[in-house]
């Protein structure tokens, strides 16, 4: 699914990604396919990801998560 990073919290190692379906999903820095991508990520950046529902006991906000995140190149005008 395509989406956008809407909030990035680098000092805590997590981000929120809004998919093209309008749902905001939690993601951890380990959810990025490239281990260095989290450090390069910016708010407003386009991404591709797999949406999942976390059903574990510690899941919050309905458990919507983004995994296997790949940063997409910026579109050129």
Short mmCIF file of C-alpha atoms in Angstrom, two decimals:
data_model
loop_
_atom_site.label_atom_id
_atom_site.label_comp_id
_atom_site.label_asym_id
_atom_site.label_seq_id
_atom_site.Cartn_x
_atom_site.Cartn_y
_atom_site.Cartn_z
CA UNK A 1 0.00 0.00 0.00
CA UNK A 2 1.15 3.54 -0.66
CA UNK A 3 1.22 6.14 2.08
CA UNK A 4 2.96 9.11 3.69
CA UNK A 5 4.96 9.55 6.87
CA UNK A 6 2.80 11.94 8.89
CA UNK A 7 4.79 11.99 12.13
CA UNK A 8 8.35 11.00 12.85
CA UNK A 9 9.77 10.67 16.38
CA UNK A 10 13.45 9.87 15.80
CA UNK A 11 14.56 10.02 19.45
CA UNK A 12 12.00 7.32 20.33
CA UNK A 13 12.43 5.27 17.13
CA UNK A 14 8.90 5.33 15.78
CA UNK A 15 6.72 6.99 13.17
CA UNK A 16 3.13 7.17 12.02
CA UNK A 17 2.23 6.40 8.42
CA UNK A 18 -1.09 7.33 6.80
CA UNK A 19 -2.08 4.96 4.04
CA UNK A 20 -3.98 5.84 0.91
CA UNK A 21 -7.03 4.44 2.73
CA UNK A 22 -6.80 7.32 5.25
CA UNK A 23 -5.86 5.12 8.23
CA UNK A 24 -2.90 6.20 10.38
CA UNK A 25 -0.64 3.34 11.42
CA UNK A 26 2.12 3.04 14.01
CA UNK A 27 5.53 1.85 12.84
CA UNK A 28 8.77 1.15 14.64
CA UNK A 29 12.20 1.91 13.19
CA UNK A 30 12.68 -1.86 12.77
CA UNK A 31 9.67 -1.86 10.41
CA UNK A 32 11.77 -0.33 7.62
CA UNK A 33 13.17 -2.81 5.09
CA UNK A 34 16.46 -0.89 4.81
CA UNK A 35 18.01 -0.66 8.31
CA UNK A 36 19.27 2.88 7.59
CA UNK A 37 16.04 4.18 6.03
CA UNK A 38 14.52 5.34 9.33
CA UNK A 39 17.41 7.78 9.77
CA UNK A 40 16.81 9.18 6.25
CA UNK A 41 13.01 9.36 6.55
CA UNK A 42 11.25 12.72 6.68
CA UNK A 43 7.70 13.79 7.50
CA UNK A 44 5.67 14.09 4.31
CA UNK A 45 7.77 11.48 2.52
CA UNK A 46 6.00 8.91 0.37
CA UNK A 47 6.39 5.27 1.36
CA UNK A 48 5.20 1.82 0.41
CA UNK A 49 4.29 -0.59 3.21
CA UNK A 50 2.30 -3.61 4.29
CA UNK A 51 -0.67 -2.84 6.57
CA UNK A 52 -1.25 -5.24 9.47
CA UNK A 53 -3.34 -5.41 12.63
CA UNK A 54 -1.42 -6.11 15.83
CA UNK A 55 -3.60 -8.34 18.01
CA UNK A 56 -1.14 -8.67 20.89
CA UNK A 57 -2.09 -7.58 24.39
CA UNK A 58 0.07 -4.43 24.23
CA UNK A 59 -1.38 -3.13 20.94
CA UNK A 60 -2.82 0.38 21.03
CA UNK A 61 -5.11 2.41 18.78
CA UNK A 62 -6.83 -0.62 17.33
CA UNK A 63 -3.51 -2.24 16.49
CA UNK A 64 -3.09 -0.70 13.02
CA UNK A 65 0.58 -1.01 12.07
CA UNK A 66 2.78 -0.45 9.05
CA UNK A 67 5.55 -2.97 8.35
CA UNK A 68 8.03 -3.63 5.53
CA UNK A 69 8.28 0.11 4.89
CA UNK A 70 10.20 1.29 1.83
CA UNK A 71 10.98 4.97 1.23
CA UNK A 72 9.91 6.15 -2.21
CA UNK A 73 11.95 8.67 -4.21
CA UNK A 74 10.65 12.22 -4.23
CA UNK A 75 8.62 13.12 -7.30
CA UNK A 76 10.30 15.59 -9.62
CA UNK A 77 8.26 18.58 -10.81
#
